[in-house]
Coordinates of C-alpha atoms in Angstrom, one line a residue:
Chain A
M1 CA -22.3 10.9 13.9
S2 CA -25.2 8.6 13.1
A3 CA -23.4 5.9 11.2
D4 CA -24.8 4.8 7.9
P5 CA -24.8 1.0 8.1
R6 CA -23.8 0.6 4.5
R7 CA -20.6 2.7 5.0
V8 CA -19.9 1.0 8.3
L9 CA -20.3 -2.4 6.7
D10 CA -17.8 -1.4 3.9
A11 CA -15.3 -0.2 6.5
V12 CA -15.7 -3.3 8.7
W13 CA -15.3 -5.6 5.6
R14 CA -12.1 -3.9 4.6
M15 CA -10.8 -4.2 8.2
E16 CA -11.9 -7.7 8.9
G17 CA -12.9 -9.4 5.6
A18 CA -9.7 -11.3 5.3
R19 CA -9.9 -12.5 8.9
I20 CA -13.6 -13.5 8.5
V21 CA -12.9 -15.5 5.3
A22 CA -9.7 -17.0 6.9
G23 CA -11.5 -18.0 10.1
V24 CA -14.3 -19.7 8.2
A25 CA -11.9 -21.4 5.8
K26 CA -9.9 -22.7 8.7
A27 CA -13.1 -24.1 10.3
T28 CA -14.4 -25.7 7.1
G29 CA -11.2 -26.4 5.2
D30 CA -12.8 -24.8 2.2
V31 CA -11.8 -21.3 1.0
V32 CA -14.4 -21.2 -1.8
L33 CA -17.3 -21.9 0.6
A34 CA -15.8 -19.5 3.1
E35 CA -15.8 -16.7 0.5
D36 CA -19.4 -17.5 -0.6
V37 CA -20.8 -17.6 2.9
A38 CA -18.9 -14.4 4.0
Q39 CA -20.6 -12.6 1.1
E40 CA -23.9 -13.9 2.2
A41 CA -23.2 -12.6 5.7
V42 CA -22.5 -9.2 4.2
V43 CA -25.9 -9.2 2.5
E44 CA -27.6 -10.2 5.7
A45 CA -25.7 -7.6 7.7
L46 CA -27.0 -4.8 5.5
S47 CA -30.7 -5.6 6.1
S48 CA -30.2 -6.5 9.7
W49 CA -28.1 -3.5 10.7
R50 CA -30.5 -1.1 9.0
E51 CA -33.3 -2.5 11.1
H52 CA -31.5 -3.2 14.4
G53 CA -28.5 -0.9 14.2
V54 CA -24.8 -1.8 14.0
P55 CA -23.8 -4.5 16.5
A56 CA -21.2 -3.8 19.2
N57 CA -18.7 -6.1 17.5
P58 CA -19.5 -6.1 13.8
G59 CA -16.6 -8.4 12.8
A60 CA -17.7 -11.1 15.2
W61 CA -21.3 -10.7 14.1
L62 CA -20.3 -11.3 10.5
T63 CA -18.2 -14.3 11.4
A64 CA -20.9 -15.9 13.4
V65 CA -23.4 -15.5 10.6
A66 CA -20.9 -16.7 8.0
K67 CA -20.3 -19.9 10.0
R68 CA -24.0 -20.5 10.4
R69 CA -24.4 -20.1 6.6
A70 CA -21.6 -22.7 6.1
V71 CA -23.5 -25.2 8.2
D72 CA -26.7 -24.4 6.3
A73 CA -24.9 -25.0 3.0
W74 CA -23.8 -28.5 4.1
R75 CA -27.3 -29.3 5.2
R76 CA -28.7 -28.2 1.9
R77 CA -26.2 -30.5 0.1
S78 CA -26.9 -33.2 2.7
A79 CA -23.2 -33.3 3.0
L80 CA -23.4 -33.7 6.8
D81 CA -21.3 -36.8 7.3
D82 CA -19.6 -37.3 10.6
R83 CA -16.8 -35.0 9.9
H84 CA -19.1 -32.1 9.0
R85 CA -21.5 -32.9 11.8
A86 CA -18.6 -32.4 14.3
M87 CA -17.7 -29.1 12.5
A88 CA -21.3 -28.0 12.5
H89 CA -21.4 -28.6 16.2
D90 CA -18.3 -26.5 16.7
L91 CA -19.6 -23.8 14.4
S92 CA -22.9 -23.6 16.1
E93 CA -20.9 -22.7 19.3
A94 CA -19.9 -19.5 17.4
T95 CA -20.9 -16.5 19.4
E96 CA -20.8 -12.8 18.8
D97 CA -18.3 -12.3 21.5
A98 CA -14.9 -10.9 20.8
W99 CA -12.9 -13.4 18.7
E100 CA -9.2 -13.7 18.0
P101 CA -8.5 -14.9 14.5
I102 CA -5.2 -16.6 14.1
D103 CA -2.6 -14.9 11.9
D104 CA -1.7 -18.2 10.4
D105 CA -5.2 -18.3 8.9
V106 CA -4.7 -15.0 7.2
L107 CA -1.4 -16.2 5.9
R108 CA -3.0 -19.4 4.5
L109 CA -5.5 -17.1 2.8
V110 CA -2.7 -15.1 1.2
F111 CA -1.0 -18.2 -0.2
T112 CA -4.3 -19.6 -1.4
A113 CA -5.3 -16.4 -3.3
C114 CA -1.9 -16.5 -5.0
H115 CA -1.9 -20.2 -5.7
P116 CA 0.1 -21.1 -8.9
A117 CA -2.9 -23.0 -10.3
L118 CA -4.6 -19.6 -10.8
S119 CA -3.9 -17.2 -13.7
R120 CA -2.2 -14.0 -12.8
E121 CA -5.4 -12.0 -13.4
S122 CA -7.3 -14.3 -11.0
Q123 CA -4.5 -14.1 -8.4
V124 CA -4.7 -10.3 -8.5
A125 CA -8.5 -10.1 -8.3
L126 CA -8.8 -12.7 -5.6
T127 CA -6.0 -11.2 -3.5
L128 CA -7.6 -7.7 -3.6
R129 CA -11.0 -9.3 -2.8
V130 CA -10.3 -11.7 0.0
V131 CA -7.0 -10.3 1.5
G132 CA -7.6 -6.6 0.7
G133 CA -11.3 -6.7 1.6
L134 CA -12.3 -4.7 -1.5
T135 CA -15.6 -4.9 -3.1
T136 CA -16.0 -6.1 -6.7
S137 CA -16.8 -2.6 -7.9
E138 CA -13.8 -1.1 -6.1
I139 CA -11.6 -3.6 -7.8
A140 CA -13.1 -2.9 -11.2
R141 CA -12.7 0.9 -10.7
M142 CA -9.0 0.4 -9.8
L143 CA -8.1 -2.0 -12.5
L144 CA -10.1 0.0 -15.1
V145 CA -12.1 -3.0 -16.2
P146 CA -15.9 -3.5 -16.1
V147 CA -17.5 -5.0 -13.0
P148 CA -18.6 -8.2 -14.8
T149 CA -15.0 -8.8 -15.8
V150 CA -13.9 -8.8 -12.2
Q151 CA -16.8 -11.0 -11.2
A152 CA -15.9 -13.5 -13.9
R153 CA -12.2 -13.5 -12.8
I154 CA -13.2 -14.2 -9.2
T155 CA -15.7 -16.9 -10.2
R156 CA -13.1 -18.5 -12.4
A157 CA -10.6 -18.4 -9.6
K158 CA -12.9 -20.1 -7.2
K159 CA -13.7 -22.8 -9.8
T160 CA -10.0 -23.4 -10.4
L161 CA -9.2 -23.6 -6.7
H162 CA -12.1 -26.1 -6.4
A163 CA -11.0 -28.2 -9.4
A164 CA -7.4 -28.2 -8.3
K165 CA -8.4 -29.2 -4.8
V166 CA -6.2 -26.6 -3.3
P167 CA -5.8 -27.2 0.4
F168 CA -6.1 -24.3 2.9
E169 CA -2.6 -24.3 4.1
T170 CA 0.8 -22.6 3.9
P171 CA 3.3 -24.2 1.6
D172 CA 5.8 -26.8 2.8
P173 CA 9.4 -25.7 3.4
P174 CA 10.7 -27.0 0.0
E175 CA 8.0 -25.0 -1.8
W176 CA 8.1 -22.0 0.4
P177 CA 10.6 -19.7 -1.4
A178 CA 8.9 -20.1 -4.8
R179 CA 5.4 -19.7 -3.4
L180 CA 6.5 -16.6 -1.4
Q181 CA 8.0 -15.1 -4.6
T182 CA 4.6 -15.6 -6.3
V183 CA 2.8 -13.7 -3.5
L184 CA 5.3 -10.9 -3.6
S185 CA 5.1 -10.6 -7.4
V186 CA 1.3 -10.4 -7.3
V187 CA 1.5 -7.6 -4.8
Y188 CA 4.2 -5.8 -6.8
L189 CA 2.1 -6.3 -10.0
V190 CA -0.8 -4.5 -8.2
F191 CA 1.6 -1.7 -7.2
T192 CA 3.1 -1.2 -10.6
E193 CA -0.3 -1.3 -12.2
G194 CA -1.1 1.8 -10.2
Y195 CA 2.4 3.3 -10.2
A196 CA 3.1 3.1 -13.9
A197 CA -0.4 3.7 -15.1
T198 CA -0.5 5.6 -18.4
S199 CA -4.3 5.9 -18.3
G200 CA -7.1 6.5 -16.0
D201 CA -7.7 9.0 -13.2
R202 CA -4.5 9.7 -11.4
W203 CA -6.0 9.6 -7.9
V204 CA -7.7 6.3 -8.6
R205 CA -4.4 4.8 -9.8
T206 CA -2.7 6.1 -6.6
D207 CA -5.4 4.2 -4.7
L208 CA -4.4 1.0 -6.3
A209 CA -0.7 1.4 -5.5
E210 CA -1.7 2.3 -1.9
E211 CA -3.7 -1.0 -1.7
A212 CA -0.6 -2.8 -2.7
L213 CA 1.3 -1.0 0.0
R214 CA -1.3 -2.1 2.5
L215 CA -0.9 -5.7 1.3
G216 CA 2.8 -5.4 1.7
R217 CA 2.5 -4.1 5.2
I218 CA 0.2 -7.0 6.1
I219 CA 2.7 -9.5 4.7
V220 CA 5.7 -8.1 6.7
A221 CA 3.6 -8.1 9.8
L222 CA 2.8 -11.8 9.2
L223 CA 6.3 -12.8 8.0
P224 CA 8.7 -10.5 9.9
R225 CA 11.7 -12.8 9.2
E226 CA 11.3 -12.7 5.4
P227 CA 13.9 -10.3 3.9
D228 CA 12.2 -10.2 0.4
A229 CA 8.9 -9.1 2.0
W230 CA 10.6 -6.2 3.7
A231 CA 12.6 -5.3 0.6
L232 CA 9.4 -5.2 -1.5
L233 CA 7.7 -3.0 1.1
A234 CA 10.8 -0.7 1.1
L235 CA 10.7 -0.5 -2.7
M236 CA 7.0 0.4 -2.8
E237 CA 7.3 3.0 0.0
L238 CA 10.2 4.7 -1.7
Q239 CA 8.6 4.7 -5.1
A240 CA 5.2 5.9 -3.7
S241 CA 7.0 8.7 -1.8
R242 CA 7.3 10.5 -5.2
F243 CA 3.7 10.3 -6.1
G244 CA 3.0 13.9 -5.2
A245 CA 5.7 15.2 -7.6
R246 CA 5.2 13.0 -10.6
T247 CA 2.7 15.2 -12.3
D248 CA 2.4 18.9 -12.5
A249 CA -0.6 21.1 -11.8
V250 CA -2.2 20.3 -15.2
G251 CA -1.5 16.6 -15.0
E252 CA 1.6 16.5 -17.2
P253 CA 4.2 13.9 -16.1
V254 CA 7.3 15.4 -14.6
L255 CA 10.6 13.5 -15.0
L256 CA 12.7 12.6 -12.0
A257 CA 15.3 15.2 -12.9
D258 CA 12.7 17.9 -12.9
Q259 CA 10.7 16.9 -9.9
D260 CA 10.2 19.3 -7.0
R261 CA 11.8 17.3 -4.3
S262 CA 10.0 19.3 -1.6
R263 CA 6.9 17.5 -2.6
W264 CA 8.3 14.0 -1.9
D265 CA 6.8 12.4 1.2
R266 CA 9.6 12.5 3.7
A267 CA 7.8 10.3 6.3
Q268 CA 7.2 7.7 3.6
I269 CA 10.9 7.8 2.5
E270 CA 11.9 7.2 6.1
R271 CA 9.5 4.3 6.3
G272 CA 11.0 2.9 3.1
R273 CA 14.5 3.2 4.4
A274 CA 13.6 1.6 7.7
A275 CA 12.0 -1.3 5.8
L276 CA 15.2 -1.7 3.7
A277 CA 17.3 -1.7 6.9
R278 CA 15.0 -4.5 8.2
A279 CA 15.5 -6.4 5.0
D280 CA 19.3 -6.1 5.3
A281 CA 19.1 -7.1 9.0
V282 CA 17.1 -10.3 8.5
G283 CA 18.6 -11.2 5.1
H284 CA 21.9 -12.6 3.8
G285 CA 22.7 -10.3 1.0
R286 CA 20.4 -8.2 -1.2
G287 CA 18.0 -9.7 -3.7
S288 CA 16.3 -8.1 -6.6
Y289 CA 13.7 -6.1 -4.6
A290 CA 16.3 -4.9 -2.1
L291 CA 18.6 -3.7 -4.9
Q292 CA 15.8 -1.8 -6.6
A293 CA 14.8 -0.3 -3.2
A294 CA 18.5 0.7 -2.7
I295 CA 18.5 2.5 -6.0
A296 CA 15.2 4.3 -5.1
E297 CA 16.8 5.2 -1.7
Q298 CA 19.7 6.8 -3.5
H299 CA 17.3 9.0 -5.5
A300 CA 15.2 9.7 -2.4
T301 CA 18.1 10.9 -0.3
A302 CA 19.9 13.0 -2.9
R303 CA 19.4 16.7 -2.3
D304 CA 18.8 17.3 -6.0
F305 CA 19.3 15.5 -9.3
A306 CA 22.9 16.7 -9.7
D307 CA 23.7 15.7 -6.1
T308 CA 22.7 12.0 -6.8
D309 CA 25.4 9.4 -6.1
W310 CA 25.5 8.0 -9.6
D311 CA 28.6 5.9 -8.9
E312 CA 26.7 4.0 -6.2
I313 CA 23.7 3.7 -8.5
V314 CA 25.9 2.2 -11.2
V315 CA 27.2 -0.4 -8.8
L316 CA 23.7 -1.3 -7.7
Y317 CA 22.5 -1.7 -11.3
E318 CA 25.5 -3.9 -12.0
A319 CA 24.5 -6.2 -9.1
L320 CA 20.8 -6.1 -10.2
G321 CA 21.8 -7.0 -13.7
R322 CA 23.5 -10.1 -12.5
I323 CA 20.7 -11.2 -10.2
S324 CA 17.8 -10.5 -12.5
P325 CA 19.1 -9.4 -15.9
S326 CA 16.6 -7.7 -18.3
P327 CA 17.0 -5.2 -21.1
V328 CA 15.2 -2.5 -19.1
V329 CA 17.6 -2.9 -16.2
E330 CA 20.4 -2.8 -18.6
L331 CA 19.1 0.4 -20.2
N332 CA 18.7 2.1 -16.8
H333 CA 22.2 0.9 -16.0
A334 CA 23.3 2.8 -19.1
V335 CA 21.5 6.0 -18.1
A336 CA 23.2 5.8 -14.7
L337 CA 26.5 5.2 -16.4
S338 CA 26.1 8.3 -18.6
M339 CA 25.6 10.4 -15.4
A340 CA 28.5 8.8 -13.6
V341 CA 31.1 8.4 -16.3
G342 CA 29.8 10.0 -19.5
P343 CA 27.6 9.5 -22.5
G344 CA 30.3 7.7 -24.6
T345 CA 30.6 4.7 -22.3
A346 CA 26.8 4.6 -21.9
L347 CA 26.3 4.7 -25.7
A348 CA 28.5 1.6 -26.2
M349 CA 26.3 -0.3 -23.8
V350 CA 23.1 0.8 -25.4
D351 CA 24.5 -0.1 -28.9
R352 CA 25.3 -3.6 -27.6
L353 CA 21.7 -3.9 -26.4
A354 CA 20.3 -2.7 -29.7
A355 CA 22.6 -5.1 -31.6
Q356 CA 21.1 -8.0 -29.5
G357 CA 17.7 -6.9 -30.8
A358 CA 16.5 -6.2 -27.3
L359 CA 13.3 -4.2 -26.8
R360 CA 12.7 -4.1 -30.5
G361 CA 9.7 -2.1 -31.5
S362 CA 9.8 -0.1 -28.2
H363 CA 10.6 3.6 -28.0
L364 CA 13.0 3.0 -25.0
I365 CA 16.2 2.3 -26.8
P366 CA 16.0 5.1 -29.5
S367 CA 14.9 7.7 -26.9
V368 CA 17.9 6.9 -24.7
R369 CA 20.2 6.7 -27.7
G370 CA 18.9 10.0 -28.9
E371 CA 19.6 11.6 -25.5
L372 CA 23.2 10.2 -25.4
L373 CA 23.9 11.2 -29.1
A374 CA 22.7 14.7 -28.3
K375 CA 25.0 15.0 -25.3
L376 CA 27.9 13.8 -27.6
G377 CA 27.1 16.6 -30.0
R378 CA 26.0 14.3 -32.8
A379 CA 22.8 16.3 -33.5
D380 CA 21.7 14.7 -36.8
E381 CA 21.9 11.1 -35.5
A382 CA 20.2 12.3 -32.3
R383 CA 17.3 13.9 -34.1
A384 CA 16.8 10.8 -36.2
E385 CA 16.7 8.6 -33.1
L386 CA 14.4 10.9 -31.2
S387 CA 12.0 11.1 -34.1
A388 CA 12.0 7.3 -34.4
A389 CA 11.3 7.1 -30.7
A390 CA 8.4 9.5 -31.0
A391 CA 6.9 7.4 -33.8
L392 CA 7.2 4.2 -31.7
T393 CA 5.7 5.4 -28.4
G394 CA 2.0 4.8 -27.9
N395 CA 1.7 7.7 -25.5
E396 CA 0.9 11.0 -27.2
R397 CA 2.3 13.2 -24.4
E398 CA 5.6 11.3 -24.5
A399 CA 5.7 11.6 -28.3
G400 CA 5.3 15.3 -28.0
V401 CA 8.2 15.6 -25.6
L402 CA 10.4 13.5 -27.9
R403 CA 9.4 15.5 -31.0
A404 CA 10.2 18.8 -29.1
K405 CA 13.6 17.5 -28.1
A406 CA 14.3 16.5 -31.7
A407 CA 13.2 19.9 -32.9
A408 CA 15.4 21.7 -30.3
L409 CA 18.4 20.1 -31.9
G410 CA 17.9 22.4 -34.9
G411 CA 18.9 21.1 -38.4
Chain B
M1 CA -6.1 6.5 0.3
P2 CA -6.6 9.1 3.0
K3 CA -4.5 9.2 6.2
Y4 CA -6.1 9.8 9.6
M5 CA -4.8 10.8 12.9
L6 CA -6.4 9.2 15.9
I7 CA -5.8 11.7 18.7
M8 CA -5.9 10.4 22.2
R9 CA -7.3 12.8 24.8
N10 CA -8.4 12.5 28.3
S11 CA -9.6 14.8 31.0
D12 CA -6.9 15.8 33.4
S13 CA -8.9 14.2 36.3
V14 CA -8.2 10.7 35.1
E15 CA -4.4 10.9 34.8
N16 CA -3.5 8.6 37.7
Y17 CA -1.6 5.8 36.0
E18 CA 0.1 4.9 39.3
D19 CA -3.3 3.5 40.5
M20 CA -3.4 1.2 37.4
D21 CA -1.6 -2.0 36.5
F22 CA 0.8 -0.4 34.1
E23 CA 1.9 -3.7 32.6
A24 CA -1.7 -4.6 31.7
I25 CA -2.0 -1.2 29.9
I26 CA 1.2 -1.9 28.0
N27 CA -0.1 -5.3 27.0
A28 CA -3.5 -4.1 25.9
M29 CA -2.0 -1.2 23.9
G30 CA 0.6 -3.5 22.4
A31 CA -2.1 -5.9 21.2
Y32 CA -4.1 -3.0 19.7
N33 CA -1.1 -1.7 17.9
E34 CA -0.2 -5.1 16.6
S35 CA -3.7 -5.6 15.3
M36 CA -3.4 -2.4 13.2
M37 CA 0.0 -3.5 12.0
K38 CA -1.3 -6.8 10.9
A39 CA -4.1 -5.1 9.0
G40 CA -1.5 -3.0 7.2
V41 CA -3.0 0.3 8.2
L42 CA -0.6 1.6 10.9
L43 CA 1.9 4.3 9.7
G44 CA 3.1 5.5 13.0
G45 CA 2.3 7.0 16.4
D46 CA 3.6 8.0 19.7
G47 CA 2.6 8.6 23.2
L48 CA 3.4 11.8 25.2
T49 CA 5.0 12.1 28.5
D50 CA 3.6 13.8 31.6
A51 CA 1.9 17.1 31.0
A52 CA 3.5 18.5 34.1
Q53 CA 6.8 18.6 32.1
G54 CA 5.1 20.3 29.1
S55 CA 4.5 23.9 28.2
V56 CA 1.7 25.8 26.3
V57 CA 2.5 28.7 24.0
E58 CA -0.6 30.9 23.7
F59 CA -1.2 33.5 21.0
T60 CA -3.9 35.8 22.5
A61 CA -1.8 38.8 23.5
E62 CA 0.7 40.9 21.5
A63 CA 3.4 38.5 22.3
P64 CA 3.0 34.7 22.8
I65 CA 2.4 33.7 26.5
V66 CA 4.0 30.6 27.8
T67 CA 2.4 28.6 30.5
D68 CA 4.0 25.6 32.2
G69 CA 1.9 22.5 32.8
P70 CA -0.5 21.5 34.3
Y71 CA -2.3 24.3 32.4
G72 CA -5.0 26.2 34.2
E73 CA -7.5 26.5 31.4
V74 CA -6.9 23.1 29.7
H75 CA -9.1 20.4 31.1
E76 CA -8.5 17.9 28.4
L77 CA -5.0 16.7 27.5
F78 CA -3.7 15.4 24.3
N79 CA -1.8 12.2 25.3
G80 CA -0.7 10.5 22.1
F81 CA -1.6 9.7 18.6
W82 CA -1.7 7.1 15.9
T83 CA -1.5 7.8 12.1
I84 CA -3.3 5.2 10.0
Q85 CA -4.0 5.0 6.3
V86 CA -7.5 3.6 5.6
G87 CA -10.3 3.9 3.1
S88 CA -12.7 6.1 4.9
Q89 CA -13.7 8.2 8.0
E90 CA -15.9 5.2 9.0
E91 CA -13.0 2.8 8.9
A92 CA -10.8 5.2 10.9
V93 CA -13.7 5.4 13.5
E94 CA -14.0 1.6 13.6
W95 CA -10.3 1.4 14.5
A96 CA -10.6 4.1 17.1
K97 CA -13.5 2.1 18.7
K98 CA -11.1 -0.8 19.2
A99 CA -8.6 1.2 21.3
P100 CA -8.3 -0.3 24.9
L101 CA -9.3 2.9 26.7
G102 CA -11.6 3.5 29.7
P103 CA -13.9 6.2 31.0
G104 CA -12.5 9.8 30.8
N105 CA -10.7 9.1 27.5
K106 CA -11.6 10.3 24.0
I107 CA -10.2 9.7 20.6
E108 CA -10.5 12.4 18.1
V109 CA -10.5 11.1 14.5
R110 CA -9.2 13.6 12.0
R111 CA -8.3 13.3 8.3
M112 CA -4.8 14.5 7.6
T113 CA -4.4 16.9 4.7
D114 CA -2.9 15.7 1.4
E115 CA -2.2 17.2 -2.0
S116 CA -5.9 17.3 -3.0
D117 CA -6.6 19.8 -0.2
F118 CA -4.4 22.3 -1.9
A119 CA -5.3 21.6 -5.5
D120 CA -6.8 25.1 -6.0
Y121 CA -3.6 26.8 -4.8
S122 CA -0.9 24.7 -6.3
D123 CA -1.0 25.8 -9.9
N124 CA 0.7 29.1 -10.1
E125 CA 3.5 28.7 -7.7
Y126 CA 4.4 25.2 -8.8
I127 CA 4.2 25.9 -12.5
Q128 CA 6.6 28.8 -12.0
K129 CA 8.8 26.6 -9.9
E130 CA 8.9 23.8 -12.4
K131 CA 9.5 26.2 -15.2
G132 CA 12.6 27.4 -13.3
W133 CA 13.7 23.9 -12.8
R134 CA 13.4 23.0 -16.4
E135 CA 15.3 26.0 -17.6
E136 CA 18.0 25.4 -15.0
L137 CA 18.4 21.8 -16.1
G138 CA 18.1 22.5 -19.8
T139 CA 15.2 20.1 -20.2
E140 CA 12.8 22.7 -21.7

């Protein structure tokens, strides 16, 4: 195969981009400069490789060029004080030999990209860009926003890091747990953005979720003693294992109860279960991600919908509701309760939620209430609820399903 | 994101591990595997034991013919594999190039099939199947 330099460059950037930026950031103490010069190295690589062919060690080549560019940048700004002079000397020693980036540098990069001074949008864009090694156009395609929007987010992120004088380091022990949670929530946001997408090309959205999985795998490899990192990976693996069955041949969504379980990815389920077992082994009790993963595991290991261990799922939701209470968790808890105990008990729980004014304006409560009322044989009330839910949902497909259910109740 | 299998093959003439520093091989392979883990691309993989303990089942005649290893006709042995999930064939090839292997070895880089490979064939059977499920569960 005569390799197309452009495609090789894209591949190498995905593989090594994070390490290149991290290595230069470590040498210069400046992530923003590191990202800039790494991009310059990419541009230079394209013309050089087209002319001279792809070098034997493309990652080392890019690093060496990026470091040279960093020194040039200091020179241009006449910023070569003694400290920079010493660095410039070290950097000029950079060769194209094999180089071993230090994992800690990549970890610093992850924490920098998810720094709390940045907006959530900026954290996501910067993480995909510098840790995931994605191009701006790839990110734009996956997030369904125009390229200039992604560029603006990354530029703003760099300016913010600069203004906040964010150091290139991992957080101190007292800050560690909160900062790690931020990193994990950014990764999970990327995943759910792809997983729960109601718009866009299905394959593209799966790509985004898979990028999040890759980030999750990187994080557990760097932080193998962090139970929450393993638990998040487990949750994503288990949820992604159902991708193949979530839509039918014509792209219509298929509910969990109706999914063809033979299309679930067994190898991925096993990876998810192994990750959850790791989380349990290194942790002291399950947190929110681990409980959600355990619920997903119950579904993944049930032979069919009827065979699901609903009692166990109810217990898991109960624990999840105490650790991270939310109306959506509560509602799912009610659905599990209706399967385990019966619709009457579940309805009382949903009515309590509705009385609190939770999820007002959303179709979620009326659609669940409608289902439960139908099971209890209260057809008129059920029809009214399902129709109300259909009017509230913004998703036309879902509205159609709800209207069909209402119509099926006669009347 | 596509999945690829990196298939390690070598000609049967180079299978003389006893002449090598086995610990050095373990270390080099370990470092390679770790680098793929830290890049978040490694899904799994395994090595294979001595071909002398293996068998080949061949389908040329009326009935399958079984040959015990080492196999007369086979000059290249499949010795192990990795499964990785990366963005492109090029990226899979770049990972393969990093494997710590010497002369006589080859890595075959093959994309694994996924749902999209069967898109043209999934419709009828699955629509029927799902219809059945829906009726069964009363979710029609």
